[in-house]
Coordinates of C-alpha atoms in Angstrom, one line a residue:
Chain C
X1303 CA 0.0 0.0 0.0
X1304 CA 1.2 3.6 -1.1
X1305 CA 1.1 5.9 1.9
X1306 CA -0.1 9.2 0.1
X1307 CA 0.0 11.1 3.2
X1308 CA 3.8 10.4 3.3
X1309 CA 4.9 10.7 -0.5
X1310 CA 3.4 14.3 -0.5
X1311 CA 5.2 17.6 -0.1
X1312 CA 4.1 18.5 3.2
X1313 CA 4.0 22.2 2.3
X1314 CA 1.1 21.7 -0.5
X1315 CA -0.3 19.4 2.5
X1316 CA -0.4 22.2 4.7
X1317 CA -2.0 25.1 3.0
X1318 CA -5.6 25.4 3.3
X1319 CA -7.8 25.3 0.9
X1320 CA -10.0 28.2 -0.8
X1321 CA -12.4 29.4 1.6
X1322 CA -14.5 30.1 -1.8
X1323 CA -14.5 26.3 -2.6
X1324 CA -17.6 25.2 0.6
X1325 CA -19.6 28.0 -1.0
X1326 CA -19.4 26.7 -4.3
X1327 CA -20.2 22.9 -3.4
X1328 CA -23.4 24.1 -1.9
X1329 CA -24.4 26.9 -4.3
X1330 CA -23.9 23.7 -6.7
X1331 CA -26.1 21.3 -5.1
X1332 CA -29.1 24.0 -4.6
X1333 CA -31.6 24.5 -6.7
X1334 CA -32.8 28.0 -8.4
X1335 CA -29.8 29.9 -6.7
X1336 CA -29.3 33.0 -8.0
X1337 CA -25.7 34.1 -7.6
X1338 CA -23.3 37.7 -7.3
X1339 CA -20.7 35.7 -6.7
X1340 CA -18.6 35.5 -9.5
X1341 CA -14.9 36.5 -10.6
X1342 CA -15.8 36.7 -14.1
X1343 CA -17.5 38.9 -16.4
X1344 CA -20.9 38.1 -17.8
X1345 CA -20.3 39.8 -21.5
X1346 CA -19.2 37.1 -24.2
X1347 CA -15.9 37.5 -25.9
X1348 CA -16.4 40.0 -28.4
X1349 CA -17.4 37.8 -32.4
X1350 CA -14.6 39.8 -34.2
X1351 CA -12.2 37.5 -31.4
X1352 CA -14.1 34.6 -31.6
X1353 CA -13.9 35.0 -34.9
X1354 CA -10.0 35.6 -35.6
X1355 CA -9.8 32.1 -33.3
X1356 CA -12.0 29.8 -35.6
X1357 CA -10.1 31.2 -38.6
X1358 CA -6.9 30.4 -36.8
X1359 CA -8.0 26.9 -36.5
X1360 CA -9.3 27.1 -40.0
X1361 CA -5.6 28.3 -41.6
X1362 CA -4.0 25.4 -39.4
X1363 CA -2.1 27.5 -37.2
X1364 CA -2.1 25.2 -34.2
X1365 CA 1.6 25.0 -33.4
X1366 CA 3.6 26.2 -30.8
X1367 CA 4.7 29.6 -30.8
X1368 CA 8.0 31.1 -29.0
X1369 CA 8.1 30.8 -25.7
X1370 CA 7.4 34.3 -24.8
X1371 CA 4.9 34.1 -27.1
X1372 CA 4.0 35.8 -31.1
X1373 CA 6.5 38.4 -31.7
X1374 CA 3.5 40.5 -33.2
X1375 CA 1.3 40.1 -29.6
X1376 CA 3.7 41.3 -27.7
X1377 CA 4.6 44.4 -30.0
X1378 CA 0.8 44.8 -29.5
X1379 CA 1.3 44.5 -26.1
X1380 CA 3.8 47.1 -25.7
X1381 CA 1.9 49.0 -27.9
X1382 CA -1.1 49.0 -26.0
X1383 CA 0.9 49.6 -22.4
X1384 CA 2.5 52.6 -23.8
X1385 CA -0.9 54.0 -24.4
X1386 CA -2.7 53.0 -21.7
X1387 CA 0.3 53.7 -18.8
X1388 CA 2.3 55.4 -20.9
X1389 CA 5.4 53.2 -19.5
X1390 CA 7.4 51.7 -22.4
X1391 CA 8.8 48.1 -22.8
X1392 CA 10.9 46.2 -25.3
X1393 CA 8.8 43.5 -26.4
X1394 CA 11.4 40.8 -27.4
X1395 CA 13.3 41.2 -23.9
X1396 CA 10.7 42.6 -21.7
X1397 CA 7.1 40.9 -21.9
X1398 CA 5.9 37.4 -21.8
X1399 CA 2.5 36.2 -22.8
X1400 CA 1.3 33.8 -20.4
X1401 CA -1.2 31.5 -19.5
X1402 CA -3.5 34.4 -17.6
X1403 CA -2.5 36.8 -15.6
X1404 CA -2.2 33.5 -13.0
X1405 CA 1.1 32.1 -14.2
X1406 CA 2.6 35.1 -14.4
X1407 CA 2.3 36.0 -10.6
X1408 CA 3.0 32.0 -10.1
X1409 CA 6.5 31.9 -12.3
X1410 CA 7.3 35.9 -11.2
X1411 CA 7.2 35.2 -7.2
X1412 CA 9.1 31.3 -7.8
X1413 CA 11.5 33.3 -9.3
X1414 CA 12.1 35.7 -7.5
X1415 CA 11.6 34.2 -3.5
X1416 CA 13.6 31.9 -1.6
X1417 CA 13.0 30.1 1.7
X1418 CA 13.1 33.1 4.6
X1419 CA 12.0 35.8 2.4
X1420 CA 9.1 37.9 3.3
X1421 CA 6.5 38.8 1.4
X1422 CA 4.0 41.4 1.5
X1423 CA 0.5 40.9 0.8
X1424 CA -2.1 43.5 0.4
X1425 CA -5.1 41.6 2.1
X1426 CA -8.1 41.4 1.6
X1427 CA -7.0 40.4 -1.9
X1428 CA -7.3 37.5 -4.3
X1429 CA -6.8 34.0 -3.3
X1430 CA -3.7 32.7 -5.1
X1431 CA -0.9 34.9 -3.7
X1432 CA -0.1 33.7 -0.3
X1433 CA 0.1 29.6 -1.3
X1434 CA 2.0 30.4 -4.3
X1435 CA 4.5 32.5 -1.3
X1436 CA 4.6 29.7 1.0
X1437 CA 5.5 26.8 -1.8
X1438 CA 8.4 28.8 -2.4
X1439 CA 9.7 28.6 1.3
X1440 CA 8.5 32.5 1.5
X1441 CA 6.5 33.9 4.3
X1442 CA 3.5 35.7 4.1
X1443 CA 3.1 38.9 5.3
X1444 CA 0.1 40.5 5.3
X1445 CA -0.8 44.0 5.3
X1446 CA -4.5 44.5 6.1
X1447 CA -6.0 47.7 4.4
X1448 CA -9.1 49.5 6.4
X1449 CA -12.6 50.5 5.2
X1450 CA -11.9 54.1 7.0
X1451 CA -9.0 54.0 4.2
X1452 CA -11.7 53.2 0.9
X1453 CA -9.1 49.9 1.3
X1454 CA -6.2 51.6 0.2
X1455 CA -2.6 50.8 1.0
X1456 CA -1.2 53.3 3.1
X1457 CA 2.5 54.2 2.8
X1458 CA 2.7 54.1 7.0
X1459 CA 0.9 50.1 7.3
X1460 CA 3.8 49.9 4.5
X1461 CA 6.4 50.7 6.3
X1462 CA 5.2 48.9 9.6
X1463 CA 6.0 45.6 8.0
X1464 CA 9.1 46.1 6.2
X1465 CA 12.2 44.6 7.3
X1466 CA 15.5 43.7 6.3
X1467 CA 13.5 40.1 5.3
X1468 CA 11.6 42.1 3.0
X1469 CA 12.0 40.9 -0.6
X1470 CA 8.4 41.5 -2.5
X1471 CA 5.3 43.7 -2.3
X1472 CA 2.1 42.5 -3.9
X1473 CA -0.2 45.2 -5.2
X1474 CA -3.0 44.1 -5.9
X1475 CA -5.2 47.0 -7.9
X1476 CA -7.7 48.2 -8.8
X1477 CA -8.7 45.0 -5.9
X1478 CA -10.7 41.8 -5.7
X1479 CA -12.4 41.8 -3.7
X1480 CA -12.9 45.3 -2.7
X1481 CA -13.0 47.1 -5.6
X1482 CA -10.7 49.9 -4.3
X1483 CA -8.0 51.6 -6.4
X1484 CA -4.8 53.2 -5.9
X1485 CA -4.5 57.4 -7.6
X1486 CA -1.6 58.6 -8.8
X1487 CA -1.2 60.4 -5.4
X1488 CA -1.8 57.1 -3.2
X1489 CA 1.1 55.2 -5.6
X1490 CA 3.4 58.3 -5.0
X1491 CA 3.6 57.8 -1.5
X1492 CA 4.3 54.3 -1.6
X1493 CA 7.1 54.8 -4.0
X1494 CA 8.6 57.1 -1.0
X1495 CA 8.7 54.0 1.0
X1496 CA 10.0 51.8 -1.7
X1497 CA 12.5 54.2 -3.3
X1498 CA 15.8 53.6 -1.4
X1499 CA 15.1 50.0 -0.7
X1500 CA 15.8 46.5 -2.7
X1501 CA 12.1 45.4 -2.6
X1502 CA 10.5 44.3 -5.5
X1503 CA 6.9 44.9 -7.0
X1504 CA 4.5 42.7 -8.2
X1505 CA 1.6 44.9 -9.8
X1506 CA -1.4 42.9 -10.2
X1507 CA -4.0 45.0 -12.7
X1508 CA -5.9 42.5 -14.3
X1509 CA -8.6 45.1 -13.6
X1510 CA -7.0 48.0 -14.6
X1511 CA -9.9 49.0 -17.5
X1512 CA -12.3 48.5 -15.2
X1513 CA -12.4 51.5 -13.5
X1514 CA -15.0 54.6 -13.1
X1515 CA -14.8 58.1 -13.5
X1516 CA -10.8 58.0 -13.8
X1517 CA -8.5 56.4 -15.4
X1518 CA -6.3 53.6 -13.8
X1519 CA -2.4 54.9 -12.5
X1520 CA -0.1 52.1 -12.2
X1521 CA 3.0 51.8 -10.2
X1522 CA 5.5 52.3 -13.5
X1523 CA 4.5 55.2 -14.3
X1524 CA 5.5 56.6 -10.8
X1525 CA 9.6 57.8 -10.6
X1526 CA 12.1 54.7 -10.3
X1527 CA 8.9 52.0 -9.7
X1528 CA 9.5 50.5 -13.6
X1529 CA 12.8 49.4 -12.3
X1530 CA 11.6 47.0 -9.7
X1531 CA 8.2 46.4 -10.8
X1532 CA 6.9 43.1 -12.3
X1533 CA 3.2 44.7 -14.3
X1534 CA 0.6 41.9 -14.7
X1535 CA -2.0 41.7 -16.7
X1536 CA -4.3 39.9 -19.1
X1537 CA -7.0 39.4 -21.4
X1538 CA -10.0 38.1 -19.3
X1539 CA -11.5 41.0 -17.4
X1540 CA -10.9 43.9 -20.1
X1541 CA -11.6 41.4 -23.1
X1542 CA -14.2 38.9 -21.1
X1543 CA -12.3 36.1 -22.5
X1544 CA -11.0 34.1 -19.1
X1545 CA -12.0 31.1 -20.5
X1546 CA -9.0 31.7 -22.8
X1547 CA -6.5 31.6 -20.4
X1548 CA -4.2 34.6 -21.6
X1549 CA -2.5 37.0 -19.6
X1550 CA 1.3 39.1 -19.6
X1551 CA 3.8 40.2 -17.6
X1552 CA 6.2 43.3 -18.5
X1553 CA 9.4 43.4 -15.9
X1554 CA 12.9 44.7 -16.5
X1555 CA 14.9 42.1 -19.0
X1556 CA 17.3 41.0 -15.8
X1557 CA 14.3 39.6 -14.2
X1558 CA 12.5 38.2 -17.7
X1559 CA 15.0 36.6 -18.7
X1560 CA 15.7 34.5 -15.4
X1561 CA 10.9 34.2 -15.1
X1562 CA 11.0 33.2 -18.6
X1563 CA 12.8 29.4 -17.5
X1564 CA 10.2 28.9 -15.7
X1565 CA 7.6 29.5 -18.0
X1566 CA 10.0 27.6 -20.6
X1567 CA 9.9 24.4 -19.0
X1568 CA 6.6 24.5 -17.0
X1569 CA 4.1 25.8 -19.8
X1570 CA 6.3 26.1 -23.6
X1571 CA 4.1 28.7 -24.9
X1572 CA 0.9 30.0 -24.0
X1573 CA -2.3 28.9 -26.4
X1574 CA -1.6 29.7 -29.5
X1575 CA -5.4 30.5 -30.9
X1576 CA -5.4 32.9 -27.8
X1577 CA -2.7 34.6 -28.9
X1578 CA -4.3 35.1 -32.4
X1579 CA -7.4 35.6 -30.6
X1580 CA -5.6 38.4 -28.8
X1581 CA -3.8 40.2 -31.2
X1582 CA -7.5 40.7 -32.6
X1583 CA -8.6 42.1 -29.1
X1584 CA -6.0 44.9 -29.0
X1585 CA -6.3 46.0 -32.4
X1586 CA -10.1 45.8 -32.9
X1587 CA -11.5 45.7 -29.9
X1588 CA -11.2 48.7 -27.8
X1589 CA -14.8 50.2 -28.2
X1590 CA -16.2 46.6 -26.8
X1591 CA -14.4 47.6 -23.8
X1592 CA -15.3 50.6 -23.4
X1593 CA -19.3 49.8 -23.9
X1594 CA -18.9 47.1 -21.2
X1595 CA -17.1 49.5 -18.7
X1596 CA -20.1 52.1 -19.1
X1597 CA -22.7 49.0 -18.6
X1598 CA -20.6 47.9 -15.4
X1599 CA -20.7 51.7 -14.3
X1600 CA -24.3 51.7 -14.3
X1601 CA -24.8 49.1 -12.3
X1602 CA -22.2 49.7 -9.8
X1603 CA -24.0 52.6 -8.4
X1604 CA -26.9 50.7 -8.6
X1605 CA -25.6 48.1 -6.6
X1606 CA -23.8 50.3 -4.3
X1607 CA -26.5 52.1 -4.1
X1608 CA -29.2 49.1 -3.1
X1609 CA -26.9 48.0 -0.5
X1610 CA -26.4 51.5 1.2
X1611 CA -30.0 51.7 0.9
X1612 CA -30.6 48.3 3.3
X1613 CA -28.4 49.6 5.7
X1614 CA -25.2 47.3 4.7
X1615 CA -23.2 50.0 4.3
X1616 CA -20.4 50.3 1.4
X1617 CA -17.8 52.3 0.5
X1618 CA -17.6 53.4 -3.3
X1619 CA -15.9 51.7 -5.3
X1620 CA -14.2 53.1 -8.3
X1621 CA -12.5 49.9 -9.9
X1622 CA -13.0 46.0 -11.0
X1623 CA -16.5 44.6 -10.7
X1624 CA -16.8 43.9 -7.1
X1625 CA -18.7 45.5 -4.3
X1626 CA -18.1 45.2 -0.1
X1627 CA -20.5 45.6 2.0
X1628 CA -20.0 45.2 5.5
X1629 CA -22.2 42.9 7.1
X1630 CA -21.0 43.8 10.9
X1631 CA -24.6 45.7 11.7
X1632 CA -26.4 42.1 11.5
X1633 CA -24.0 40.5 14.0
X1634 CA -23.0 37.4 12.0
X1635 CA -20.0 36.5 10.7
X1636 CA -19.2 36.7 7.4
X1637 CA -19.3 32.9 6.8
X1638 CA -22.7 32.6 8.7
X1639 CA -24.3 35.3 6.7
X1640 CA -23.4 33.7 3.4
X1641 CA -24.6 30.6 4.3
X1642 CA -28.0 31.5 6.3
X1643 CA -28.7 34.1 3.0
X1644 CA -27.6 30.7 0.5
X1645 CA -30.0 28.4 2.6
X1646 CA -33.0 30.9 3.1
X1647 CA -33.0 33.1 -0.2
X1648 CA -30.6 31.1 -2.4
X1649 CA -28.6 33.8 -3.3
X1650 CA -25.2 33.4 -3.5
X1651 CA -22.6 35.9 -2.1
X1652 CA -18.7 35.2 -1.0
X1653 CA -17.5 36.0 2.3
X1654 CA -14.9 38.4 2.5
X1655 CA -13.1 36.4 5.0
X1656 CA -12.2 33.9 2.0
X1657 CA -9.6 37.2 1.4
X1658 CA -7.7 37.2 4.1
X1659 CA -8.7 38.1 7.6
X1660 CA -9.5 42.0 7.4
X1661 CA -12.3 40.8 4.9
X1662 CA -14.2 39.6 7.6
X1663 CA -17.6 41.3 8.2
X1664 CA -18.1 41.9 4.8
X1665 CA -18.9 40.2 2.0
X1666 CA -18.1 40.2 -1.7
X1667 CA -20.9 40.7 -4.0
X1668 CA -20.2 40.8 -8.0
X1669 CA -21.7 42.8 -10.5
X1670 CA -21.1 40.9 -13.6
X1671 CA -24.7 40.4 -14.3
X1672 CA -27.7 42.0 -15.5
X1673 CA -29.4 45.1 -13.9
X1674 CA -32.8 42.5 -13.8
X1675 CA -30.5 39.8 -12.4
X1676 CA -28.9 42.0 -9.9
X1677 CA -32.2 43.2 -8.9
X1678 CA -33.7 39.9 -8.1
X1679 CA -30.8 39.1 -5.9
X1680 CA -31.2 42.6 -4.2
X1681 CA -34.8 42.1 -3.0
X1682 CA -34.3 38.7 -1.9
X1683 CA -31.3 40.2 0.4
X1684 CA -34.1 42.9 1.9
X1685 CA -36.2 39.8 2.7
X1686 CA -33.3 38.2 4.3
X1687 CA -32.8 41.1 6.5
X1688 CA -36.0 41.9 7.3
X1689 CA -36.7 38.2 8.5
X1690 CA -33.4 38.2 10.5
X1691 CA -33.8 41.7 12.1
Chain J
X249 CA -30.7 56.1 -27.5
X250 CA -30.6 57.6 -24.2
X251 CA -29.3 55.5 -21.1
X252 CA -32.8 56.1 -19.8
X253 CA -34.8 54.9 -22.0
X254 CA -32.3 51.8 -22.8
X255 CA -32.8 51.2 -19.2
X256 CA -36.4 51.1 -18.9
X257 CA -36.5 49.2 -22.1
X258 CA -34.6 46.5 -20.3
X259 CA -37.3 46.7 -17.5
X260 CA -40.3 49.6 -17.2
X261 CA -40.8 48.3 -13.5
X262 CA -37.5 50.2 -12.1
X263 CA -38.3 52.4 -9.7
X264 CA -37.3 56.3 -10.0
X265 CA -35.1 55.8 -7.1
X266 CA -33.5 53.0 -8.9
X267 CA -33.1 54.5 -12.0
X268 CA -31.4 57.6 -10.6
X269 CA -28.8 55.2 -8.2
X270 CA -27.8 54.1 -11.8
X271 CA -27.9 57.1 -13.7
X272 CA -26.3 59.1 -10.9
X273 CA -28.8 61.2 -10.6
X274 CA -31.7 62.4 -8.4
X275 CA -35.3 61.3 -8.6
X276 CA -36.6 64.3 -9.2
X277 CA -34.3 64.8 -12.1
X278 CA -35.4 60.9 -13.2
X279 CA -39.5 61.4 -12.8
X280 CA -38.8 65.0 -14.5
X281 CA -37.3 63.4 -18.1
X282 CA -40.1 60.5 -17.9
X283 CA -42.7 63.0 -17.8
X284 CA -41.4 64.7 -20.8
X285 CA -40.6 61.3 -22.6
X286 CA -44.1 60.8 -21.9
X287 CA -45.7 64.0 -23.0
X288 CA -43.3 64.2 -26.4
X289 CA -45.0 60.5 -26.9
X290 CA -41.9 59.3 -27.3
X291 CA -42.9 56.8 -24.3
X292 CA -46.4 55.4 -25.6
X293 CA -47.0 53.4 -22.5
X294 CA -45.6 50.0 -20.5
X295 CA -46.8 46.9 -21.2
X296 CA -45.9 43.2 -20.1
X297 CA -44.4 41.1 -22.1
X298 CA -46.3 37.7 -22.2
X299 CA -45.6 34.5 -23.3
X300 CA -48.8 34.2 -24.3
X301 CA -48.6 30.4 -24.9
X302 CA -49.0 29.6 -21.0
X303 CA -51.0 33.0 -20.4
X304 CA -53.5 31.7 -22.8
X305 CA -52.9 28.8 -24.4
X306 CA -55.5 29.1 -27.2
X307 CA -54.4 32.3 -28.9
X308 CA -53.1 32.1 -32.6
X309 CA -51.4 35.1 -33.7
X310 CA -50.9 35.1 -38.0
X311 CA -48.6 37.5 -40.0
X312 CA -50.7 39.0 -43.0
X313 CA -48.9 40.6 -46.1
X314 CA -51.4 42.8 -48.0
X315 CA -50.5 44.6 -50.9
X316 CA -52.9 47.4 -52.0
X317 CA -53.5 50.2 -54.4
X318 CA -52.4 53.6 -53.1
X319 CA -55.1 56.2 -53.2
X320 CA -54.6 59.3 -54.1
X321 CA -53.7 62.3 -52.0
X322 CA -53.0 59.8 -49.0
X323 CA -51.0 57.2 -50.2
X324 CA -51.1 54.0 -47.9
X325 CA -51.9 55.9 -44.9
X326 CA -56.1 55.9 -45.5
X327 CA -55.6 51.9 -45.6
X328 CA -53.4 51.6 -43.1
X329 CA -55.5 53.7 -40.2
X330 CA -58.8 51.8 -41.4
X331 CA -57.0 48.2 -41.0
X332 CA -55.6 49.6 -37.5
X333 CA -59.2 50.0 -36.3
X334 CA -59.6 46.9 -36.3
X335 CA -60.0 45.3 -32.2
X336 CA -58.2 41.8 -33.8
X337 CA -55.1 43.4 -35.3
X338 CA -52.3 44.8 -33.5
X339 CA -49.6 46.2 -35.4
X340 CA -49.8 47.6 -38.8
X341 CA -46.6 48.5 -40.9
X342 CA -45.7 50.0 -44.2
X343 CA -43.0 47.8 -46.1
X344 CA -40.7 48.1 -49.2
X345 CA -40.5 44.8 -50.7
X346 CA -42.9 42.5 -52.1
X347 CA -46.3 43.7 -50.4
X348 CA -47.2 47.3 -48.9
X349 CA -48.7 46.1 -45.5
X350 CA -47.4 43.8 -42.8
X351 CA -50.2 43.2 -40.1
X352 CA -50.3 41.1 -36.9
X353 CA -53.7 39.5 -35.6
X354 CA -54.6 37.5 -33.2
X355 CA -57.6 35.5 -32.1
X356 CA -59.2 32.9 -30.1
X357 CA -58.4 30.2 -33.3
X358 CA -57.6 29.7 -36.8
X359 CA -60.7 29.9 -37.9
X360 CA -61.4 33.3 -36.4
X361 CA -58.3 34.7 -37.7
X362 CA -59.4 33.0 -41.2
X363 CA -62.9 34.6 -41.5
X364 CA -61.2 38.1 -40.3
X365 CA -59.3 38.1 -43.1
X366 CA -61.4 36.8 -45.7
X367 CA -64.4 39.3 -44.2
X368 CA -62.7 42.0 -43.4
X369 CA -59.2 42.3 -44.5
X370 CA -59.7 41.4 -48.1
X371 CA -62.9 43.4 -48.5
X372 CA -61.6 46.5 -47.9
X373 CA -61.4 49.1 -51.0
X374 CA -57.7 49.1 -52.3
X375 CA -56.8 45.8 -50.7
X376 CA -55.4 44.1 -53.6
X377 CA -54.4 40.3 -52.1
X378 CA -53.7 39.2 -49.1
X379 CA -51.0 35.9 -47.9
X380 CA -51.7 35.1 -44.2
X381 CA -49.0 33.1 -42.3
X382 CA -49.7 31.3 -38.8
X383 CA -47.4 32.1 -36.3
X384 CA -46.1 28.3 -35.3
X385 CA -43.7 29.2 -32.6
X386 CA -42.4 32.1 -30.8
X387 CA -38.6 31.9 -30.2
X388 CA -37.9 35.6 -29.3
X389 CA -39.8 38.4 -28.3
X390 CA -38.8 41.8 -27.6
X391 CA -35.0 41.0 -26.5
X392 CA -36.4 37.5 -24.5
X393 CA -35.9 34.1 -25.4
X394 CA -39.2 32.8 -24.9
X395 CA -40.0 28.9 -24.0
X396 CA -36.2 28.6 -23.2
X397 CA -34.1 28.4 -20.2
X398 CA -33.2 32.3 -20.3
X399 CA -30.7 31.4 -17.8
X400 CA -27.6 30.3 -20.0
X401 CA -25.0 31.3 -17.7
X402 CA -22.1 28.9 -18.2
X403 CA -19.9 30.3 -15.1
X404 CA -20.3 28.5 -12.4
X405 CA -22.1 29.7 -9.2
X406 CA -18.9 30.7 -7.2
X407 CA -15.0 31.9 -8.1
X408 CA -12.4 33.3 -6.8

């Protein structure tokens, strides 16, 4: 008999599995549950890129592509950063197409932390950061950001945690859960902290066209960041293609050349029809974008809006597709409220615990769904509250 | 089209409050623009949209093409507003094409619709021939998929 318990690495053993995963088994097994609680957007791919993919597969191009991917995606890519952040890279030494914006933070902190280091974590934030630390001998350090702070990162929590262990900060906006964003201003004072130091960057924006009434800042674009900054991003939120599993990272060459092993001998290349798929999306697609930004807009302040109004208050929030309420007022936790409003109204919501710690008393609510949809869910929650009260 | 009328397209039953949380703006401002919406007639009214097969299951709506002799002076339009008298038809529209009139009636059964048209339809002064189809099934209706799982959400119920 093979003892699993002993062949495994007790590290992967030991980390604890996504608090998401028990709402998702039940929200499966229930009938007519209506749900605000996904990570993904409800638009289809726009048909001009599901249509460059079929013809790929039509003219036979199904090989493998260079391991940083097309030549032509990433001078896209560049292309496209330069107008959007207006932060140049060289796109045969300095971006890799990869399989979402997920292997790239996987492949960027392997590479870059060893057993001892200490990483920073901007909490509450998304799920994958913090394993992904701890399989590479790392330790976890999290930073909790604060509702009186519109869950910002504050240059003084910063600096609290920073010591001579330090190797990598993890920025994680415009943020899931929250759906808070970092100005130009906010960035500029964490650069302060970072400036004369040897700590590194990793600058989630998946989200980073999702974001209302101004325009997303990243870290590059702030004095001496670019230099220590690994940017990610990707395809899925901006494009609504997850499904198609394609995502970036642009870093200094030093540090892409030394990432781009990993992604060498762990993945090859990325999906080639994706990258096809993509190079469609950046040069045709911008005005889909745009239309499903304005349609999210609308029904963030209605959803903010509804929530305020049932006395769960919520911060605004200006970026991804995500509100957070805090639940605190009803006296549950957050786990207990998610599962009491799955059982008795069968809507589904995530608790903001399943983010790290400070997301406790709230909860995550998406608004990738239809104003009707989104409505439905909101009126079974004023039930829920009434009955509890 | 403007975001409020898109919006109550999608839905007439939002409230004013609602619509202004989405629109940014106040209620007043919201009931304000309705009112005038309503008294340009560029808002006609709010209805429901049925499926009328389980409303009431013995309805039969037909599609009638009716070509006809313009008059003179008035055109089509003479013909057209003494067909849209009619209680049993409910939309009447001018065409380029192959016929002049596109109709939609409906009544308790075939045979109703039938003698309509034969009676009334095809009697009137200018009517030149009528072709009357039977509507079979409805797969769409005003943006809905009727008869179908509208729900065709392939995400699953919970991610990360």
């Amino acid at each position: 008999m093979i003892n699993y318990d002993k062949i495994l690495n007790s590290t992967i053993k030991n980390i604890k599995p996504s608090g998401i995963r028990k709402f998702f088994d039940i929200a499966q097994k229930t009938e007519g549950v209506i749900s605000l609680g996904v990570g993904e957007p409800d638009f289809n791919t726009p048909w001009a890129i599901r249509q460059k993919a079929i013809q790929t597969i039509e003219t036979k191009k199904t090989v493998y592509t260079a391991n940083a991917g097309l030549e032509d995606l990433r001078r896209e890519i560049a292309g496209y950063v330069k107008k959007r952040i207006n932060t140049e890279y060289e796109p045969t030494s300095e971006i890799v197409v990869t399989v979402g914006g997920s292997e790239a933070i996987d492949i960027s902190i392997r590479s870059i932390v060893e057993p001892g280091d200490e990483v920073l974590i901007v909490e509450p934030c998304f799920v994958c950061y913090s394993p992904i630390v701890q399989l590479s001998g790392g330790i976890p350090v999290p930073i909790e950001t604060k509702v009186e702070n519109n869950f910002k990162l504050k240059a003084s929590e910063l600096k609290e945690k920073i010591t001579e262990k330090t190797k990598l900060l993890i920025l994680p906006f415009p943020n899931n859960p929250t759906g808070a964003i970092m100005t130009r201003e906010d960035l500029e004072e964490i650069a302060e902290v970072l400036r004369d130091t040897q700590i590194v960057v990793l600058s989630d924006e998946i989200y980073s066209e999702l974001t209302y009434g101004r325009k997303h800042c990243s870290i590059v674009e702030i004095d001496g960041m670019k230099e220590r900054t690994v940017l990610i991003n990707g395809f899925s939120k901006a494009f609504a293609m997850t499904g198609w599993r394609l995502g970036y990272m642009c870093a200094p060459a030093p540090l892409v050349k030394q990432i781009l092993k990993l992604h060498q001998f762990a993945i090859m290349c990325s999906p080639t029809i994706s990258q096809y798929a993509a190079i469609e999306a950046l040069t045709n697609c911008y005005g889909e974008v745009q239309k499903m930004v304005s349609e999210y807009n609308v029904r963030r302040r209605f959803v903010t809006n509804g929530f305020n109004r049932l006395g769960l208050t919520c911060f605004n929030p200006e970026g991804a597709f995500y509100v957070f309420p805090c639940i605190k007022s009803t006296g549950m936790s957050s786990e207990k409220f998610c599962e009491e409003l799955l059982y008795s109204k069968k809507v589904a919501v995530v608790p903001g615990n399943a983010f790290g710690n400070s997301g406790e008393g709230y909860i995550r609510v998406s608004y990738a769904y239809s104003l009707n949809h989104i409505n439905e869910a909101l009126s079974r929650i004023e039930e829920f509250l009434k009955e509890i009260k | 089209m403007d975001s409020l009328l898109q919006l109550l397209k999608q839905n007439a039953r939002f409230t004013n409050q609602q619509l202004a949380a989405m629109l940014d703006t106040t209620e007043g401002a919201v009931a304000e623009k309705i009112k005038e919406y309503e008294n340009k007639g560029i808002i006609m009214g709010y209805s429901v949209i049925l499926n009328d097969e389980l409303a009431d299951k013995n309805t039969v709506t037909a599609f009638i093409e009716i070509r006809v002799t313009p008059q003179r002076d008035c055109g089509f339009d003479d013909l057209a507003k003494t067909i849209m008298m009619y209680d049993e038809v409910e939309s009447v529209s001018l065409m380029s094409g192959g016929y002049d009139l596109a109709v939609t009636a409906s009544g308790a059964d075939l045979k109703t619709i039938a003698l309509f048209v034969a009676q009334k339809l095809s009697t009137i002064d200018g009517v030149i021939s009528t072709a009357t189809h039977f509507v079979l099934r409805r797969y769409k209706e005003k943006g809905i998929f009727i008869n179908q799982n509208n729900n065709t959400d392939e995400r699953s119920m919970v991610s990360p």
